Amino acid sequence: MSASPSNSELSPESTSLLGTVLAVQANFYQVQLDFAEGQASDDPKNFSDREQSYHPKSQIPNAKLLCTRRTRLKKIGQRVMVGDRVVVEEPDWEGGRGAIAEVLPRKTHLDRPPVANAEQILLVFALADPPLDPYQLTRFLVKAESTELDIRLCMNKSDLVSDEELEEWRSHLKDWGYEPIFISVQTLEGLEELSTQLKGTITILAGPSGVGKSSLLNQLIPDVNVRVGEVSGKLSRGRHTTRHVELFELPDGGLLADTPGFNQPDLDCTPEELTQYFPEARRRLETGTCQFSDCLHRDEPNCAVQGDWERYDYYLDLLEEAIAYQMQLNQQADPESTLKAKTKGKGQTQYEPRLESKKYRRRSRRTQQQELEELYQDADL
Ligand code: GDP
Ligand code: ZN
């Protein structure tokens, strides 16, 4: 059975399977098949005798196929991302090939890193070695908040600090609005608790280098073989260093995305958004209101957000960057364009007519242009 796109238009007897894209390389997609959700493929009658002789039913659920993308998907510009749920047709069990015929609607969608259907970010930091820098942690947290995914904060190397120091951090982070899990990859402390948080979901692994992300991956997935102590792991090599993402399968179910490109977050949010990325500010706006609707919470009178919360100075600092970003957006605004992108819910994007008077646009044209370029690169057009 051929998996080549040229003769791959739908045929009535073709077999449909459902799977998850684990890796994307050039025009090939590695798809992990699953037979959940009552797929017809659960039924051995759907396989020819020949297929069954190669893959008894009991082995099929673990099958991984290297897939191409149907010509029809290319024509409609349908991108296939890591994490995508896809319909695979014409499995060639012998050759380990297949063809992606359809991409199911995404629950979430991140562009940087490019991952579909992720539900949470596992942000890893170290309590020591390198020393924990609260400002750097704040930048990562703000970036993580901007994805609108759930944030799991994980503080590693607990073996290197005293109980008092650990509790001090716990209390600071609680004030910030986070309840981290403290672990040590070295002593295995907390790893079981962490594993339960990663089950059955797609998680994006992020954090600065040196905090133990590779060590953690190796510990969670014994045969993954990611090199410890490298600048950003083996996945960072190659041309698309910041975009290459691969999903690793956790032994208990669940997928973990290692994302070299997420290591140095740049702040590309507007002042309005920034406020929402600080739980402390969010809380204050839930219970109070600023006098001015466009309050930046800097030095305006009767502001509900200003106050003596611990990270307020960090907010002010990042506000300067957000204002600069806003100005850059305004400068780049193209009055001839009739579309603007609107972020909806969990990172989904919807295009609608642009209102020129809208003060804060959600995403820049620069970003959209980059996304288009990436799309073309991925499609190899
Ligand atoms: P990455 O850059 O985030 O991938 O960090 P690595 O996994 O390469 O780890 C950086 C260094 O920290 C290595 O020397 C690890 O052995 C060490 N390391 C990782 N986890 C722990 C831990 O829990 N405790 C201690 N003491 N060292 C750790
Ligand atoms: Zn205010």
PDB file of C-alpha atoms in Angstrom, residues 78-308:
ATOM      1  CA  GLN A  78      -3.449  23.550   6.423  1.00  0.00           C
ATOM      2  CA  ARG A  79      -0.415  23.509   8.641  1.00  0.00           C
ATOM      3  CA  VAL A  80       0.338  20.376  10.643  1.00  0.00           C
ATOM      4  CA  MET A  81       1.915  21.066  14.027  1.00  0.00           C
ATOM      5  CA  VAL A  82       3.423  19.011  16.761  1.00  0.00           C
ATOM      6  CA  GLY A  83       0.566  18.083  19.103  1.00  0.00           C
ATOM      7  CA  ASP A  84      -2.034  18.073  16.352  1.00  0.00           C
ATOM      8  CA  ARG A  85      -4.671  15.364  16.392  1.00  0.00           C
ATOM      9  CA  VAL A  86      -4.769  13.976  12.880  1.00  0.00           C
ATOM     10  CA  VAL A  87      -6.618  11.466  10.773  1.00  0.00           C
ATOM     11  CA  VAL A  88      -4.168   9.118   9.092  1.00  0.00           C
ATOM     12  CA  GLU A  89      -5.097   7.108   6.054  1.00  0.00           C
ATOM     13  CA  GLU A  90      -3.635   4.204   4.180  1.00  0.00           C
ATOM     14  CA  PRO A  91      -1.296   2.937   6.858  1.00  0.00           C
ATOM     15  CA  ASP A  92       1.558   0.924   5.434  1.00  0.00           C
ATOM     16  CA  TRP A  93       2.469  -1.125   8.474  1.00  0.00           C
ATOM     17  CA  GLU A  94       5.365  -2.806   6.801  1.00  0.00           C
ATOM     18  CA  GLY A  95       7.035   0.402   5.738  1.00  0.00           C
ATOM     19  CA  GLY A  96       5.815   2.400   8.759  1.00  0.00           C
ATOM     20  CA  ARG A  97       4.245   5.034   6.511  1.00  0.00           C
ATOM     21  CA  GLY A  98       0.911   6.807   6.244  1.00  0.00           C
ATOM     22  CA  ALA A  99      -0.735   9.987   5.018  1.00  0.00           C
ATOM     23  CA  ILE A 100      -2.346  12.737   7.066  1.00  0.00           C
ATOM     24  CA  ALA A 101      -5.768  13.435   5.604  1.00  0.00           C
ATOM     25  CA  GLU A 102      -7.235  15.783   8.185  1.00  0.00           C
ATOM     26  CA  VAL A 103      -6.242  17.928  11.148  1.00  0.00           C
ATOM     27  CA  LEU A 104      -8.829  17.977  13.913  1.00  0.00           C
ATOM     28  CA  PRO A 105      -9.776  21.352  15.461  1.00  0.00           C
ATOM     29  CA  ARG A 106      -7.159  22.520  17.953  1.00  0.00           C
ATOM     30  CA  LYS A 107      -7.951  23.056  21.609  1.00  0.00           C
ATOM     31  CA  THR A 108      -5.015  25.425  21.952  1.00  0.00           C
ATOM     32  CA  HIS A 109      -2.419  26.750  19.564  1.00  0.00           C
ATOM     33  CA  LEU A 110       0.961  28.312  20.323  1.00  0.00           C
ATOM     34  CA  ASP A 111       3.170  29.853  17.674  1.00  0.00           C
ATOM     35  CA  ARG A 112       6.326  30.086  19.713  1.00  0.00           C
ATOM     36  CA  PRO A 113       7.032  27.303  20.273  1.00  0.00           C
ATOM     37  CA  PRO A 114       4.778  25.858  17.575  1.00  0.00           C
ATOM     38  CA  VAL A 115       2.685  23.338  19.518  1.00  0.00           C
ATOM     39  CA  ALA A 116      -0.986  22.460  19.200  1.00  0.00           C
ATOM     40  CA  ASN A 117      -3.242  21.233  21.991  1.00  0.00           C
ATOM     41  CA  ALA A 118      -0.842  21.891  24.861  1.00  0.00           C
ATOM     42  CA  GLU A 119      -2.702  22.426  28.115  1.00  0.00           C
ATOM     43  CA  GLN A 120       0.022  23.522  30.474  1.00  0.00           C
ATOM     44  CA  ILE A 121       3.515  24.926  30.782  1.00  0.00           C
ATOM     45  CA  LEU A 122       5.963  23.343  33.153  1.00  0.00           C
ATOM     46  CA  LEU A 123       8.239  26.199  34.116  1.00  0.00           C
ATOM     47  CA  VAL A 124      11.415  24.847  35.692  1.00  0.00           C
ATOM     48  CA  PHE A 125      13.717  26.997  37.797  1.00  0.00           C
ATOM     49  CA  ALA A 126      16.485  26.109  40.248  1.00  0.00           C
ATOM     50  CA  LEU A 127      16.577  27.255  43.858  1.00  0.00           C
ATOM     51  CA  ALA A 128      20.362  27.487  43.606  1.00  0.00           C
ATOM     52  CA  ASP A 129      23.199  26.956  41.125  1.00  0.00           C
ATOM     53  CA  PRO A 130      22.404  29.133  39.232  1.00  0.00           C
ATOM     54  CA  PRO A 131      21.115  31.404  41.997  1.00  0.00           C
ATOM     55  CA  LEU A 132      17.381  32.030  41.781  1.00  0.00           C
ATOM     56  CA  ASP A 133      16.836  35.443  40.240  1.00  0.00           C
ATOM     57  CA  PRO A 134      13.302  36.672  41.026  1.00  0.00           C
ATOM     58  CA  TYR A 135      13.332  39.131  38.139  1.00  0.00           C
ATOM     59  CA  GLN A 136      14.269  36.465  35.605  1.00  0.00           C
ATOM     60  CA  LEU A 137      11.631  34.196  37.105  1.00  0.00           C
ATOM     61  CA  THR A 138       9.092  37.001  36.736  1.00  0.00           C
ATOM     62  CA  ARG A 139       9.934  37.429  33.062  1.00  0.00           C
ATOM     63  CA  PHE A 140       9.411  33.722  32.461  1.00  0.00           C
ATOM     64  CA  LEU A 141       6.179  33.753  34.435  1.00  0.00           C
ATOM     65  CA  VAL A 142       4.861  36.727  32.475  1.00  0.00           C
ATOM     66  CA  LYS A 143       5.746  34.984  29.229  1.00  0.00           C
ATOM     67  CA  ALA A 144       4.069  31.800  30.419  1.00  0.00           C
ATOM     68  CA  GLU A 145       0.970  33.741  31.510  1.00  0.00           C
ATOM     69  CA  SER A 146       0.770  35.263  28.028  1.00  0.00           C
ATOM     70  CA  THR A 147       0.134  31.828  26.506  1.00  0.00           C
ATOM     71  CA  GLU A 148      -3.034  31.463  28.587  1.00  0.00           C
ATOM     72  CA  LEU A 149      -2.066  27.849  29.283  1.00  0.00           C
ATOM     73  CA  ASP A 150      -2.057  26.567  32.854  1.00  0.00           C
ATOM     74  CA  ILE A 151       1.237  27.213  34.606  1.00  0.00           C
ATOM     75  CA  ARG A 152       2.963  24.549  36.656  1.00  0.00           C
ATOM     76  CA  LEU A 153       5.903  26.080  38.439  1.00  0.00           C
ATOM     77  CA  CYS A 154       8.608  23.634  39.423  1.00  0.00           C
ATOM     78  CA  MET A 155      11.567  24.607  41.619  1.00  0.00           C
ATOM     79  CA  ASN A 156      14.453  22.177  41.159  1.00  0.00           C
ATOM     80  CA  LYS A 157      17.654  21.493  43.127  1.00  0.00           C
ATOM     81  CA  SER A 158      15.882  21.552  46.468  1.00  0.00           C
ATOM     82  CA  ASP A 159      18.814  19.437  47.709  1.00  0.00           C
ATOM     83  CA  LEU A 160      21.019  22.530  47.533  1.00  0.00           C
ATOM     84  CA  VAL A 161      19.063  24.779  49.910  1.00  0.00           C
ATOM     85  CA  SER A 162      18.023  24.597  53.564  1.00  0.00           C
ATOM     86  CA  ASP A 163      14.444  23.916  54.579  1.00  0.00           C
ATOM     87  CA  GLU A 164      14.170  27.508  55.798  1.00  0.00           C
ATOM     88  CA  GLU A 165      15.271  28.904  52.465  1.00  0.00           C
ATOM     89  CA  LEU A 166      12.859  26.637  50.642  1.00  0.00           C
ATOM     90  CA  GLU A 167       9.960  27.728  52.854  1.00  0.00           C
ATOM     91  CA  GLU A 168      10.914  31.354  52.343  1.00  0.00           C
ATOM     92  CA  TRP A 169      10.609  30.913  48.595  1.00  0.00           C
ATOM     93  CA  ARG A 170       7.341  29.055  49.003  1.00  0.00           C
ATOM     94  CA  SER A 171       5.908  31.993  50.874  1.00  0.00           C
ATOM     95  CA  HIS A 172       7.208  34.613  48.406  1.00  0.00           C
ATOM     96  CA  LEU A 173       5.825  32.675  45.468  1.00  0.00           C
ATOM     97  CA  LYS A 174       2.501  32.255  47.212  1.00  0.00           C
ATOM     98  CA  ASP A 175       2.307  36.052  47.523  1.00  0.00           C
ATOM     99  CA  TRP A 176       3.006  36.277  43.816  1.00  0.00           C
ATOM    100  CA  GLY A 177       0.075  33.944  43.175  1.00  0.00           C
ATOM    101  CA  TYR A 178       1.864  30.653  42.528  1.00  0.00           C
ATOM    102  CA  GLU A 179       2.085  27.332  44.325  1.00  0.00           C
ATOM    103  CA  PRO A 180       5.211  25.670  43.037  1.00  0.00           C
ATOM    104  CA  ILE A 181       6.220  22.086  43.387  1.00  0.00           C
ATOM    105  CA  PHE A 182       9.690  21.683  44.870  1.00  0.00           C
ATOM    106  CA  ILE A 183      11.797  18.917  43.405  1.00  0.00           C
ATOM    107  CA  SER A 184      15.313  17.599  43.210  1.00  0.00           C
ATOM    108  CA  VAL A 185      16.239  15.568  40.172  1.00  0.00           C
ATOM    109  CA  GLN A 186      19.286  14.507  42.157  1.00  0.00           C
ATOM    110  CA  THR A 187      17.479  13.048  45.184  1.00  0.00           C
ATOM    111  CA  LEU A 188      14.228  12.354  43.245  1.00  0.00           C
ATOM    112  CA  GLU A 189      12.338  14.432  45.807  1.00  0.00           C
ATOM    113  CA  GLY A 190       8.949  15.537  44.460  1.00  0.00           C
ATOM    114  CA  LEU A 191       9.259  13.740  41.127  1.00  0.00           C
ATOM    115  CA  GLU A 192       6.328  11.449  41.801  1.00  0.00           C
ATOM    116  CA  GLU A 193       4.057  14.399  42.524  1.00  0.00           C
ATOM    117  CA  LEU A 194       5.319  16.106  39.400  1.00  0.00           C
ATOM    118  CA  SER A 195       4.628  13.002  37.291  1.00  0.00           C
ATOM    119  CA  THR A 196       0.997  12.966  38.340  1.00  0.00           C
ATOM    120  CA  GLN A 197       0.665  16.557  37.139  1.00  0.00           C
ATOM    121  CA  LEU A 198       1.930  15.584  33.697  1.00  0.00           C
ATOM    122  CA  LYS A 199      -0.317  12.582  33.082  1.00  0.00           C
ATOM    123  CA  GLY A 200      -2.639  12.494  30.120  1.00  0.00           C
ATOM    124  CA  THR A 201      -1.908  15.979  28.830  1.00  0.00           C
ATOM    125  CA  ILE A 202       0.495  17.882  26.603  1.00  0.00           C
ATOM    126  CA  THR A 203       2.923  19.955  28.644  1.00  0.00           C
ATOM    127  CA  ILE A 204       5.467  22.467  27.420  1.00  0.00           C
ATOM    128  CA  LEU A 205       8.764  22.345  29.271  1.00  0.00           C
ATOM    129  CA  ALA A 206      10.415  25.725  29.721  1.00  0.00           C
ATOM    130  CA  GLY A 207      12.992  27.474  31.848  1.00  0.00           C
ATOM    131  CA  PRO A 208      16.461  29.019  31.623  1.00  0.00           C
ATOM    132  CA  SER A 209      19.474  26.846  30.949  1.00  0.00           C
ATOM    133  CA  GLY A 210      21.293  25.169  33.799  1.00  0.00           C
ATOM    134  CA  VAL A 211      18.224  24.612  35.974  1.00  0.00           C
ATOM    135  CA  GLY A 212      18.039  20.881  35.217  1.00  0.00           C
ATOM    136  CA  LYS A 213      15.521  20.511  32.398  1.00  0.00           C
ATOM    137  CA  SER A 214      17.572  17.908  30.523  1.00  0.00           C
ATOM    138  CA  SER A 215      18.250  16.042  33.755  1.00  0.00           C
ATOM    139  CA  LEU A 216      14.531  16.084  34.483  1.00  0.00           C
ATOM    140  CA  LEU A 217      13.646  14.782  31.005  1.00  0.00           C
ATOM    141  CA  ASN A 218      16.161  11.962  31.398  1.00  0.00           C
ATOM    142  CA  GLN A 219      14.728  11.103  34.780  1.00  0.00           C
ATOM    143  CA  LEU A 220      11.107  11.160  33.666  1.00  0.00           C
ATOM    144  CA  ILE A 221      11.790   9.278  30.435  1.00  0.00           C
ATOM    145  CA  PRO A 222      14.721   6.921  31.019  1.00  0.00           C
ATOM    146  CA  ASP A 223      15.381   6.108  27.347  1.00  0.00           C
ATOM    147  CA  VAL A 224      15.097   9.661  26.048  1.00  0.00           C
ATOM    148  CA  ASN A 225      18.836  10.336  26.210  1.00  0.00           C
ATOM    149  CA  VAL A 226      18.924  14.114  26.217  1.00  0.00           C
ATOM    150  CA  ARG A 227      22.401  15.331  27.022  1.00  0.00           C
ATOM    151  CA  VAL A 228      22.805  17.022  30.374  1.00  0.00           C
ATOM    152  CA  GLY A 229      24.915  20.126  30.606  1.00  0.00           C
ATOM    153  CA  GLU A 230      24.664  21.094  26.954  1.00  0.00           C
ATOM    154  CA  VAL A 231      23.712  24.635  26.185  1.00  0.00           C
ATOM    155  CA  SER A 232      20.168  23.676  25.392  1.00  0.00           C
ATOM    156  CA  GLY A 233      20.042  19.989  24.718  1.00  0.00           C
ATOM    157  CA  LYS A 234      20.439  18.009  21.533  1.00  0.00           C
ATOM    158  CA  LEU A 235      17.257  19.395  20.027  1.00  0.00           C
ATOM    159  CA  SER A 236      18.650  22.862  19.633  1.00  0.00           C
ATOM    160  CA  ARG A 237      20.954  21.947  16.794  1.00  0.00           C
ATOM    161  CA  GLY A 238      20.099  22.563  13.192  1.00  0.00           C
ATOM    162  CA  ARG A 239      18.693  25.384  11.189  1.00  0.00           C
ATOM    163  CA  HIS A 240      15.373  25.901  12.904  1.00  0.00           C
ATOM    164  CA  THR A 241      16.797  25.894  16.383  1.00  0.00           C
ATOM    165  CA  THR A 242      14.082  27.972  17.956  1.00  0.00           C
ATOM    166  CA  ARG A 243      11.253  26.266  16.171  1.00  0.00           C
ATOM    167  CA  HIS A 244      12.175  22.624  16.385  1.00  0.00           C
ATOM    168  CA  VAL A 245       9.887  21.010  18.892  1.00  0.00           C
ATOM    169  CA  GLU A 246       9.466  17.353  19.649  1.00  0.00           C
ATOM    170  CA  LEU A 247       6.981  15.682  21.952  1.00  0.00           C
ATOM    171  CA  PHE A 248       8.398  13.102  24.316  1.00  0.00           C
ATOM    172  CA  GLU A 249       6.134  10.345  25.566  1.00  0.00           C
ATOM    173  CA  LEU A 250       5.947   9.974  29.314  1.00  0.00           C
ATOM    174  CA  PRO A 251       5.810   6.397  30.599  1.00  0.00           C
ATOM    175  CA  ASP A 252       2.499   7.022  32.407  1.00  0.00           C
ATOM    176  CA  GLY A 253       0.896   8.681  29.404  1.00  0.00           C
ATOM    177  CA  GLY A 254       1.145  12.334  28.566  1.00  0.00           C
ATOM    178  CA  LEU A 255       3.497  14.233  26.289  1.00  0.00           C
ATOM    179  CA  LEU A 256       6.240  16.687  27.109  1.00  0.00           C
ATOM    180  CA  ALA A 257       7.478  19.285  24.630  1.00  0.00           C
ATOM    181  CA  ASP A 258      11.059  20.399  24.951  1.00  0.00           C
ATOM    182  CA  THR A 259      11.338  23.914  23.631  1.00  0.00           C
ATOM    183  CA  PRO A 260      14.790  25.430  23.213  1.00  0.00           C
ATOM    184  CA  GLY A 261      13.277  28.593  21.750  1.00  0.00           C
ATOM    185  CA  PHE A 262      11.447  29.404  24.930  1.00  0.00           C
ATOM    186  CA  ASN A 263      14.616  29.917  26.917  1.00  0.00           C
ATOM    187  CA  GLN A 264      14.984  33.662  26.575  1.00  0.00           C
ATOM    188  CA  PRO A 265      11.567  35.193  26.633  1.00  0.00           C
ATOM    189  CA  ASP A 266      11.235  38.585  25.031  1.00  0.00           C
ATOM    190  CA  LEU A 267       8.333  40.598  26.249  1.00  0.00           C
ATOM    191  CA  ASP A 268       5.926  41.296  23.444  1.00  0.00           C
ATOM    192  CA  CYS A 269       2.769  42.311  25.192  1.00  0.00           C
ATOM    193  CA  THR A 270       0.896  45.561  25.546  1.00  0.00           C
ATOM    194  CA  PRO A 271       0.551  47.412  28.874  1.00  0.00           C
ATOM    195  CA  GLU A 272      -3.067  46.318  29.083  1.00  0.00           C
ATOM    196  CA  GLU A 273      -2.069  42.682  28.695  1.00  0.00           C
ATOM    197  CA  LEU A 274       0.867  42.984  31.083  1.00  0.00           C
ATOM    198  CA  THR A 275      -1.448  43.816  33.959  1.00  0.00           C
ATOM    199  CA  GLN A 276      -3.300  40.580  33.333  1.00  0.00           C
ATOM    200  CA  TYR A 277      -0.056  38.594  33.481  1.00  0.00           C
ATOM    201  CA  PHE A 278       0.559  39.519  37.134  1.00  0.00           C
ATOM    202  CA  PRO A 279      -1.779  37.542  39.415  1.00  0.00           C
ATOM    203  CA  GLU A 280      -1.301  40.227  42.081  1.00  0.00           C
ATOM    204  CA  ALA A 281      -2.598  42.922  39.709  1.00  0.00           C
ATOM    205  CA  ARG A 282      -5.375  40.685  38.430  1.00  0.00           C
ATOM    206  CA  ARG A 283      -6.570  40.107  41.977  1.00  0.00           C
ATOM    207  CA  ARG A 284      -6.567  43.840  42.726  1.00  0.00           C
ATOM    208  CA  LEU A 285      -8.592  44.588  39.632  1.00  0.00           C
ATOM    209  CA  GLU A 286     -11.115  41.926  40.577  1.00  0.00           C
ATOM    210  CA  THR A 287     -11.875  43.686  43.842  1.00  0.00           C
ATOM    211  CA  GLY A 288     -11.265  47.319  42.877  1.00  0.00           C
ATOM    212  CA  THR A 289     -11.435  49.689  39.938  1.00  0.00           C
ATOM    213  CA  CYS A 290      -9.032  52.381  38.782  1.00  0.00           C
ATOM    214  CA  GLN A 291     -10.384  55.894  38.275  1.00  0.00           C
ATOM    215  CA  PHE A 292      -9.133  55.996  34.665  1.00  0.00           C
ATOM    216  CA  SER A 293     -10.147  53.224  32.339  1.00  0.00           C
ATOM    217  CA  ASP A 294      -6.791  53.434  30.565  1.00  0.00           C
ATOM    218  CA  CYS A 295      -4.817  53.491  33.809  1.00  0.00           C
ATOM    219  CA  LEU A 296      -1.295  52.088  33.456  1.00  0.00           C
ATOM    220  CA  HIS A 297      -1.106  51.686  37.252  1.00  0.00           C
ATOM    221  CA  ARG A 298       2.025  53.816  37.370  1.00  0.00           C
ATOM    222  CA  ASP A 299       1.360  57.184  38.984  1.00  0.00           C
ATOM    223  CA  GLU A 300      -2.292  57.802  38.220  1.00  0.00           C
ATOM    224  CA  PRO A 301      -4.535  58.864  41.106  1.00  0.00           C
ATOM    225  CA  ASN A 302      -7.056  56.445  42.584  1.00  0.00           C
ATOM    226  CA  CYS A 303      -5.427  53.366  41.088  1.00  0.00           C
ATOM    227  CA  ALA A 304      -6.490  49.958  42.354  1.00  0.00           C
ATOM    228  CA  VAL A 305      -3.262  48.217  41.326  1.00  0.00           C
ATOM    229  CA  GLN A 306      -0.527  50.463  42.747  1.00  0.00           C
ATOM    230  CA  GLY A 307       0.591  49.364  46.145  1.00  0.00           C
ATOM    231  CA  ASP A 308       3.245  47.661  48.156  1.00  0.00           C
TER     232      ASP A 308
END
